[in-house]
Structure formats: structure tokens, C-alpha cells
Tab-separated table of C-alpha atoms (C1' of nucleotides) in Angstrom:
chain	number	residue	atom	x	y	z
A	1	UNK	CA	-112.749	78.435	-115.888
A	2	UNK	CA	-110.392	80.907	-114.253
A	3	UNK	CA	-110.541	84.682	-115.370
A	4	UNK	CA	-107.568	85.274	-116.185
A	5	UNK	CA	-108.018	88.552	-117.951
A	6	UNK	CA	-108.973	91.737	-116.275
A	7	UNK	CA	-111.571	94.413	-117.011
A	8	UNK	CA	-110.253	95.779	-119.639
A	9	UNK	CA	-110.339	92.700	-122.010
A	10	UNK	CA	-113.890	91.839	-120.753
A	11	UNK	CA	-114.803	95.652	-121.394
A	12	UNK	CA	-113.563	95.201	-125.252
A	13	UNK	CA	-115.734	91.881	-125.560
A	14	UNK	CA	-118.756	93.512	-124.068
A	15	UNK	CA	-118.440	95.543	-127.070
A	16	UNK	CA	-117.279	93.711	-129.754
A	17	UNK	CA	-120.304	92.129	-128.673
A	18	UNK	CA	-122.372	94.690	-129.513
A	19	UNK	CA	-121.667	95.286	-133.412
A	20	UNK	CA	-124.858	94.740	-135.168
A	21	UNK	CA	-124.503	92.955	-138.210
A	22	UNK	CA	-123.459	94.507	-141.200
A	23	UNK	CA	-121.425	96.874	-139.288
A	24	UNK	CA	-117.793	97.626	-137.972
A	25	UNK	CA	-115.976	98.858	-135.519
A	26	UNK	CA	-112.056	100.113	-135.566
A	27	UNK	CA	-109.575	98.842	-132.836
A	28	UNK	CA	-109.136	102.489	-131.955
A	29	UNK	CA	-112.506	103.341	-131.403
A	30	UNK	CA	-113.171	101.126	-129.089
A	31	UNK	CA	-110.185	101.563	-127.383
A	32	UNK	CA	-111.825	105.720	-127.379
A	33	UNK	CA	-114.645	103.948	-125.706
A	34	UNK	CA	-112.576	102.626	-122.562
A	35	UNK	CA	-110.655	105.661	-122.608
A	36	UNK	CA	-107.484	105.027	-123.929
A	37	UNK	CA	-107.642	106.113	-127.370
A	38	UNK	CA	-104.028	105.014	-127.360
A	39	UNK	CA	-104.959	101.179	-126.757
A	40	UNK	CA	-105.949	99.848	-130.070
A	41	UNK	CA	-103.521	97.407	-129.546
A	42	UNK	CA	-104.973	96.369	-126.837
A	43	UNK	CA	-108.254	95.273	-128.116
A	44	UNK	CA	-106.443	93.398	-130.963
A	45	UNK	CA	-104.381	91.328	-127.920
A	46	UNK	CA	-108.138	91.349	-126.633
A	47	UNK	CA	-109.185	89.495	-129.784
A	48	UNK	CA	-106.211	87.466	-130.067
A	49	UNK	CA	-107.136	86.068	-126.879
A	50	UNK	CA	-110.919	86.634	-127.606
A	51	UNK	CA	-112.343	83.092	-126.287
A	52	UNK	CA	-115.194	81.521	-128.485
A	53	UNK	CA	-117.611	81.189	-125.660
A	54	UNK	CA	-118.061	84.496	-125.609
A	55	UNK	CA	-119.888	84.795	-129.400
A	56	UNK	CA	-117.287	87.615	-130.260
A	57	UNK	CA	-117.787	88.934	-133.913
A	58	UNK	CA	-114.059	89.494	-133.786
A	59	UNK	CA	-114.933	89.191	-137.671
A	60	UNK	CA	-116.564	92.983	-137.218
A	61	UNK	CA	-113.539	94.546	-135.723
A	62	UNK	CA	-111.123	95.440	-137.967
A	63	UNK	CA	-108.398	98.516	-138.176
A	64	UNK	CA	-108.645	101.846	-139.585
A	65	UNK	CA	-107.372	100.969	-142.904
A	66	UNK	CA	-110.951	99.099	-143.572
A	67	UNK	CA	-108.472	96.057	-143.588
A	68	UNK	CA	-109.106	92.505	-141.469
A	69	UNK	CA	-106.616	90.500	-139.340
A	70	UNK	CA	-104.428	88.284	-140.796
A	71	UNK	CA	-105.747	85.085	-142.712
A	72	UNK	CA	-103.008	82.967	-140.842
A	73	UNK	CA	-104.455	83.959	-137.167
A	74	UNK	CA	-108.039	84.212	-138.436
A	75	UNK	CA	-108.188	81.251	-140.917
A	76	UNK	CA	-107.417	82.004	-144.350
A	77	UNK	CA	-110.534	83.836	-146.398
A	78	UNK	CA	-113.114	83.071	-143.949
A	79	UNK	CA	-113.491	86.885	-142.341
A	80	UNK	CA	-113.865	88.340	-145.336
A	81	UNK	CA	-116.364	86.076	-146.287
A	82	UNK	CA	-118.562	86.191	-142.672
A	83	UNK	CA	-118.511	89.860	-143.407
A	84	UNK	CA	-119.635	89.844	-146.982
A	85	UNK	CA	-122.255	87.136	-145.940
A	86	UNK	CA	-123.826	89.746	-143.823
A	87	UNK	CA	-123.699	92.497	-145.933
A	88	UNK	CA	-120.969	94.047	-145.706
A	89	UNK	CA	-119.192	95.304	-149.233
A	90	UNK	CA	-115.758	95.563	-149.713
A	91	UNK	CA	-113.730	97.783	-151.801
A	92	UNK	CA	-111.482	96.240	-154.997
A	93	UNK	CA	-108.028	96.346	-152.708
A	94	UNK	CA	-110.184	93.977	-150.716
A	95	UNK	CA	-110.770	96.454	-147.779
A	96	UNK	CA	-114.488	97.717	-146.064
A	97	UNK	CA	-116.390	99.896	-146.690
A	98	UNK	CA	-115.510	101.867	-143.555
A	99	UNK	CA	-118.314	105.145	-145.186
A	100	UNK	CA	-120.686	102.915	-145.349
A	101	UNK	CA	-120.490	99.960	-142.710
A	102	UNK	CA	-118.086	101.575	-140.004
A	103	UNK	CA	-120.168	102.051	-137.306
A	104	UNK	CA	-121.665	105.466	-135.972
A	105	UNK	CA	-122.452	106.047	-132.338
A	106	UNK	CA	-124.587	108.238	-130.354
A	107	UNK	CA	-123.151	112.151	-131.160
B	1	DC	C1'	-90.857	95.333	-110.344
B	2	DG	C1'	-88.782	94.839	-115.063
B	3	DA	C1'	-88.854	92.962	-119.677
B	4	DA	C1'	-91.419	91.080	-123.407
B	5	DT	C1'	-95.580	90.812	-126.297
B	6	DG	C1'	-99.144	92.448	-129.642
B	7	DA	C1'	-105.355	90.911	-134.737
B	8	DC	C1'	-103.000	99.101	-134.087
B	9	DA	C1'	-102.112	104.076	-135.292
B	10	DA	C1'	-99.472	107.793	-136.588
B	11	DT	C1'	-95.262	109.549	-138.528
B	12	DC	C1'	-91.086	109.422	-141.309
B	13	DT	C1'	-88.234	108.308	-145.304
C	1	DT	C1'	-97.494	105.611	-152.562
C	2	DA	C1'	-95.584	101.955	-150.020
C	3	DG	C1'	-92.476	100.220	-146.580
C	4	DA	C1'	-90.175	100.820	-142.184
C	5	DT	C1'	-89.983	102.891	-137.495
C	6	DT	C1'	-91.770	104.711	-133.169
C	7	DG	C1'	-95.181	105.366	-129.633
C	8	DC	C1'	-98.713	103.640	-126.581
C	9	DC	C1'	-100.715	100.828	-123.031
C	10	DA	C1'	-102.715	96.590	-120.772
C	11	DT	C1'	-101.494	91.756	-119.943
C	12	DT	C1'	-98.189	87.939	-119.049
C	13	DC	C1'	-93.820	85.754	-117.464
DNA sequence: CGAATGACAATCT
DNA sequence: TAGATTGCCATTC
């Protein structure tokens, strides 16, 4: 196993990591939390490429718009579901909750 | 080093 | 309001 991605990619999954359940995190926050705030899509590559091995909730990381990644990359229905499965409540357009499951950190 | 890519965000029409 | 365009920045070829 090679590491073929740098510090940055390892730096999103070290987060992404980190989302308790029943929360969420925005692509451009955590991109805020490495310091480019200008590097959402970044972390989405980051995900793209997110290897399993790593336990990424990639389900939990979704953009600003409340909305989750495509069904054909993620497989068809089943983020929406993980997230709903661990309490997370969508709105009728089927987007989150952001208000009430976005995440909050440390002000 | 230069060009291409990308699961976003903000702006414009 | 919804769709299309631009900007941004790290990674890969």
C-alpha cells in the first residue's frame, strides 16, 4: 500500500473521520479547517478517492445546499438512507437538515 | 513545468 | 427560481 496522496487528502479523512453520527459537515468547512476555504473541491476529489479502509462517513459530508453526492458515484439511494438511519432528517426537496444536523464547532 | 480533473461555492443571466 | 458560467486549489498525467 503506497501513499499516494499527500497531506492534504489524509488531513480531510482525519476529519471526515470525526463527524459524530447524526451530524454533517460541508465540503467548505472543512476545507476552512485546512485553511483553504477555497478548496471544497478538494475534499470532494478527497472523497472521490476516499479509500474504504479508512471508515470514512463520506455519507456525512455533503455540500452547502444540504444536498448529497450523486447516486451514480455513491450508489443509488443508499446515502440518504445511512443518514436517515442515524438520525438525520431531511427536508421534502430531499435535502438535510443543515439547522439542525450541520455540525457546530468550538466558537 | 504545463494541462487536465473534480462528490464545491459563489455569481450571473 | 433555476440553469449556466467562473473561480479556486490540490492532485495526477
Amino acid at each position: 500500500m503506497s501513499k499516494s496522496k499527500q497531506g492534504f487528502f489524509e488531513e480531510v479523512y482525519n476529519i471526515v473521520s470525526q463527524i459524530p453520527e447524526g451530524s454533517v459537515i460541508t465540503y467548505g468547512m472543512i476545507a476552512s479547517m485546512l485553511g483553504n476555504p477555497r478548496a471544497s473541491r478538494i475534499v470532494g476529489y478527497a472523497m472521490h478517492d476516499a479509500p474504504p479502509n479508512r471508515s470514512l462517513p463520506c455519507h456525512r459530508v455533503v455540500n452547502k445546499q444540504g444536498r448529497l453526492s450523486p447516486d451514480s458515484i455513491f450508489g443509488a439511494g443508499n446515502q440518504r438512507d445511512l443518514l436517515e438511519k442515524e438520525g438525520v432528517a431531511f427536508n421534502e426537496d430531499g435535502c438535510i437538515d443543515m439547522d439542525k444536523h450541520l455540525i457546530k464547532w468550538d466558537l
